[in-house]
mmCIF file with all atom_site columns, C-alpha atoms in Angstrom:
data_model
loop_
_atom_site.group_PDB
_atom_site.id
_atom_site.type_symbol
_atom_site.label_atom_id
_atom_site.label_alt_id
_atom_site.label_comp_id
_atom_site.label_asym_id
_atom_site.label_entity_id
_atom_site.label_seq_id
_atom_site.pdbx_PDB_ins_code
_atom_site.Cartn_x
_atom_site.Cartn_y
_atom_site.Cartn_z
_atom_site.occupancy
_atom_site.B_iso_or_equiv
_atom_site.pdbx_formal_charge
_atom_site.auth_seq_id
_atom_site.auth_comp_id
_atom_site.auth_asym_id
_atom_site.auth_atom_id
_atom_site.pdbx_PDB_model_num
ATOM 1  C CA . MET A 1 1  ? -49.465 -15.954 -2.220  1.00 0.00 ? 1  MET A CA 1
ATOM 2  C CA . GLN A 1 2  ? -46.423 -18.088 -1.525  1.00 0.00 ? 2  GLN A CA 1
ATOM 3  C CA . LEU A 1 3  ? -44.942 -19.846 -4.577  1.00 0.00 ? 3  LEU A CA 1
ATOM 4  C CA . VAL A 1 4  ? -42.313 -22.573 -4.259  1.00 0.00 ? 4  VAL A CA 1
ATOM 5  C CA . ILE A 1 5  ? -40.347 -23.096 -7.479  1.00 0.00 ? 5  ILE A CA 1
ATOM 6  C CA . SER A 1 6  ? -38.363 -26.323 -7.756  1.00 0.00 ? 6  SER A CA 1
ATOM 7  C CA . SER A 1 7  ? -35.062 -26.724 -9.591  1.00 0.00 ? 7  SER A CA 1
ATOM 8  C CA . THR A 1 8  ? -37.037 -28.390 -12.424 1.00 0.00 ? 8  THR A CA 1
ATOM 9  C CA . GLY A 1 9  ? -39.250 -25.316 -12.808 1.00 0.00 ? 9  GLY A CA 1
ATOM 10 C CA . SER A 1 10 ? -42.419 -26.757 -11.305 1.00 0.00 ? 10 SER A CA 1
ATOM 11 C CA . ILE A 1 11 ? -44.328 -24.461 -8.974  1.00 0.00 ? 11 ILE A CA 1
ATOM 12 C CA . ARG A 1 12 ? -46.312 -25.354 -5.842  1.00 0.00 ? 12 ARG A CA 1
ATOM 13 C CA . CYS A 1 13 ? -48.706 -23.062 -4.027  1.00 0.00 ? 13 CYS A CA 1
ATOM 14 C CA . LEU A 1 14 ? -51.943 -22.938 -2.108  1.00 0.00 ? 14 LEU A CA 1
ATOM 15 C CA . TYR A 1 15 ? -54.402 -21.922 -4.777  1.00 0.00 ? 15 TYR A CA 1
ATOM 16 C CA . ASP A 1 16 ? -56.311 -18.713 -4.480  1.00 0.00 ? 16 ASP A CA 1
ATOM 17 C CA . GLU A 1 17 ? -57.333 -16.102 -7.015  1.00 0.00 ? 17 GLU A CA 1
ATOM 18 C CA . SER A 1 18 ? -54.932 -13.334 -5.977  1.00 0.00 ? 18 SER A CA 1
ATOM 19 C CA . LEU A 1 19 ? -52.619 -14.204 -8.895  1.00 0.00 ? 19 LEU A CA 1
ATOM 20 C CA . ASP A 1 20 ? -53.516 -15.420 -12.384 1.00 0.00 ? 20 ASP A CA 1
ATOM 21 C CA . LEU A 1 21 ? -51.612 -18.704 -12.346 1.00 0.00 ? 21 LEU A CA 1
ATOM 22 C CA . HIS A 1 22 ? -52.374 -19.303 -16.034 1.00 0.00 ? 22 HIS A CA 1
ATOM 23 C CA . SER A 1 23 ? -49.722 -16.704 -16.817 1.00 0.00 ? 23 SER A CA 1
ATOM 24 C CA . LEU A 1 24 ? -47.085 -19.092 -15.395 1.00 0.00 ? 24 LEU A CA 1
ATOM 25 C CA . GLY A 1 25 ? -47.809 -21.941 -17.822 1.00 0.00 ? 25 GLY A CA 1
ATOM 26 C CA . LYS A 1 26 ? -49.883 -25.112 -17.956 1.00 0.00 ? 26 LYS A CA 1
ATOM 27 C CA . LEU A 1 27 ? -51.715 -25.749 -14.672 1.00 0.00 ? 27 LEU A CA 1
ATOM 28 C CA . SER A 1 28 ? -52.255 -28.957 -12.791 1.00 0.00 ? 28 SER A CA 1
ATOM 29 C CA . ILE A 1 29 ? -54.528 -28.215 -9.849  1.00 0.00 ? 29 ILE A CA 1
ATOM 30 C CA . SER A 1 30 ? -55.150 -30.948 -7.284  1.00 0.00 ? 30 SER A CA 1
ATOM 31 C CA . ARG A 1 31 ? -56.662 -31.155 -3.842  1.00 0.00 ? 31 ARG A CA 1
ATOM 32 C CA . GLY A 1 32 ? -54.232 -30.950 -0.935  1.00 0.00 ? 32 GLY A CA 1
ATOM 33 C CA . SER A 1 33 ? -56.664 -32.151 1.697   1.00 0.00 ? 33 SER A CA 1
ATOM 34 C CA . HIS A 1 34 ? -60.236 -32.902 2.589   1.00 0.00 ? 34 HIS A CA 1
ATOM 35 C CA . VAL A 1 35 ? -61.884 -30.953 5.421   1.00 0.00 ? 35 VAL A CA 1
ATOM 36 C CA . GLU A 1 36 ? -64.991 -32.829 6.526   1.00 0.00 ? 36 GLU A CA 1
ATOM 37 C CA . PRO A 1 37 ? -67.120 -33.348 9.642   1.00 0.00 ? 37 PRO A CA 1
ATOM 38 C CA . ASN A 1 38 ? -67.686 -36.670 11.345  1.00 0.00 ? 38 ASN A CA 1
ATOM 39 C CA . ASP A 1 39 ? -71.058 -37.965 12.572  1.00 0.00 ? 39 ASP A CA 1
ATOM 40 C CA . ASP A 1 40 ? -70.611 -36.052 15.859  1.00 0.00 ? 40 ASP A CA 1
ATOM 41 C CA . GLY A 1 41 ? -70.105 -32.705 14.116  1.00 0.00 ? 41 GLY A CA 1
ATOM 42 C CA . GLN A 1 42 ? -66.364 -32.563 14.804  1.00 0.00 ? 42 GLN A CA 1
ATOM 43 C CA . TRP A 1 43 ? -64.182 -31.372 11.933  1.00 0.00 ? 43 TRP A CA 1
ATOM 44 C CA . PHE A 1 44 ? -61.044 -33.047 10.561  1.00 0.00 ? 44 PHE A CA 1
ATOM 45 C CA . ALA A 1 45 ? -58.459 -32.028 7.964   1.00 0.00 ? 45 ALA A CA 1
ATOM 46 C CA . ASP A 1 46 ? -57.244 -35.109 6.094   1.00 0.00 ? 46 ASP A CA 1
ATOM 47 C CA . LEU A 1 47 ? -53.948 -34.232 4.421   1.00 0.00 ? 47 LEU A CA 1
ATOM 48 C CA . SER A 1 48 ? -53.350 -37.684 2.911   1.00 0.00 ? 48 SER A CA 1
ATOM 49 C CA . PRO A 1 49 ? -53.522 -36.332 -0.682  1.00 0.00 ? 49 PRO A CA 1
ATOM 50 C CA . VAL A 1 50 ? -50.109 -34.721 -0.034  1.00 0.00 ? 50 VAL A CA 1
ATOM 51 C CA . GLY A 1 51 ? -48.772 -37.483 2.229   1.00 0.00 ? 51 GLY A CA 1
ATOM 52 C CA . GLY A 1 52 ? -49.748 -35.739 5.444   1.00 0.00 ? 52 GLY A CA 1
ATOM 53 C CA . PRO A 1 53 ? -51.618 -36.662 8.609   1.00 0.00 ? 53 PRO A CA 1
ATOM 54 C CA . GLN A 1 54 ? -55.217 -36.279 9.668   1.00 0.00 ? 54 GLN A CA 1
ATOM 55 C CA . LEU A 1 55 ? -55.602 -33.227 11.902  1.00 0.00 ? 55 LEU A CA 1
ATOM 56 C CA . GLY A 1 56 ? -58.356 -32.826 14.444  1.00 0.00 ? 56 GLY A CA 1
ATOM 57 C CA . PRO A 1 57 ? -60.879 -33.049 15.853  1.00 0.00 ? 57 PRO A CA 1
ATOM 58 C CA . PHE A 1 58 ? -61.844 -29.380 15.699  1.00 0.00 ? 58 PHE A CA 1
ATOM 59 C CA . VAL A 1 59 ? -65.011 -27.763 17.020  1.00 0.00 ? 59 VAL A CA 1
ATOM 60 C CA . SER A 1 60 ? -65.505 -25.666 13.880  1.00 0.00 ? 60 SER A CA 1
ATOM 61 C CA . ARG A 1 61 ? -64.849 -25.935 10.173  1.00 0.00 ? 61 ARG A CA 1
ATOM 62 C CA . SER A 1 62 ? -62.886 -22.669 10.232  1.00 0.00 ? 62 SER A CA 1
ATOM 63 C CA . ALA A 1 63 ? -60.520 -24.078 12.871  1.00 0.00 ? 63 ALA A CA 1
ATOM 64 C CA . ALA A 1 64 ? -59.929 -27.159 10.698  1.00 0.00 ? 64 ALA A CA 1
ATOM 65 C CA . LEU A 1 65 ? -59.317 -24.970 7.635   1.00 0.00 ? 65 LEU A CA 1
ATOM 66 C CA . ASN A 1 66 ? -56.824 -22.821 9.567   1.00 0.00 ? 66 ASN A CA 1
ATOM 67 C CA . ALA A 1 67 ? -54.957 -25.933 10.739  1.00 0.00 ? 67 ALA A CA 1
ATOM 68 C CA . GLU A 1 68 ? -54.959 -27.261 7.167   1.00 0.00 ? 68 GLU A CA 1
ATOM 69 C CA . VAL A 1 69 ? -53.388 -24.076 5.799   1.00 0.00 ? 69 VAL A CA 1
ATOM 70 C CA . ARG A 1 70 ? -50.785 -23.920 8.608   1.00 0.00 ? 70 ARG A CA 1
ATOM 71 C CA . TRP A 1 71 ? -49.761 -27.546 8.000   1.00 0.00 ? 71 TRP A CA 1
ATOM 72 C CA . LEU A 1 72 ? -49.558 -27.100 4.222   1.00 0.00 ? 72 LEU A CA 1
ATOM 73 C CA . GLU A 1 73 ? -47.486 -23.920 4.558   1.00 0.00 ? 73 GLU A CA 1
ATOM 74 C CA . GLU A 1 74 ? -45.099 -25.465 7.078   1.00 0.00 ? 74 GLU A CA 1
ATOM 75 C CA . HIS A 1 75 ? -44.691 -28.940 5.590   1.00 0.00 ? 75 HIS A CA 1
ATOM 76 C CA . TRP A 1 76 ? -45.838 -29.085 1.968   1.00 0.00 ? 76 TRP A CA 1
ATOM 77 C CA . LEU A 1 77 ? -44.736 -25.641 0.773   1.00 0.00 ? 77 LEU A CA 1
ATOM 78 C CA . SER A 1 78 ? -41.361 -25.938 2.446   1.00 0.00 ? 78 SER A CA 1
ATOM 79 C CA . PRO A 1 79 ? -38.602 -25.706 -0.205  1.00 0.00 ? 79 PRO A CA 1
ATOM 80 C CA . SER A 1 80 ? -36.951 -28.726 1.447   1.00 0.00 ? 80 SER A CA 1
ATOM 81 C CA . ASN A 1 81 ? -39.778 -30.890 0.033   1.00 0.00 ? 81 ASN A CA 1
ATOM 82 C CA . ASP A 1 82 ? -38.388 -30.653 -3.529  1.00 0.00 ? 82 ASP A CA 1
#
């Protein structure tokens, strides 16, 4: 798990259960994107919750999820976003 710690002590990460984040302090967990299909069965990753673009269309949900994670790691978890 990649953790980005700002100069103010706040921590950003893509949530998973590999680390007990409660041990780091009070949590504020929020959605980074919405991965949803359209009426034609194409998948999109809407990253607007973190100020990002809409990615897609993708043929499969897993492809949209992979693109979502790549974008979040490259753009949102970048230490330059502090």
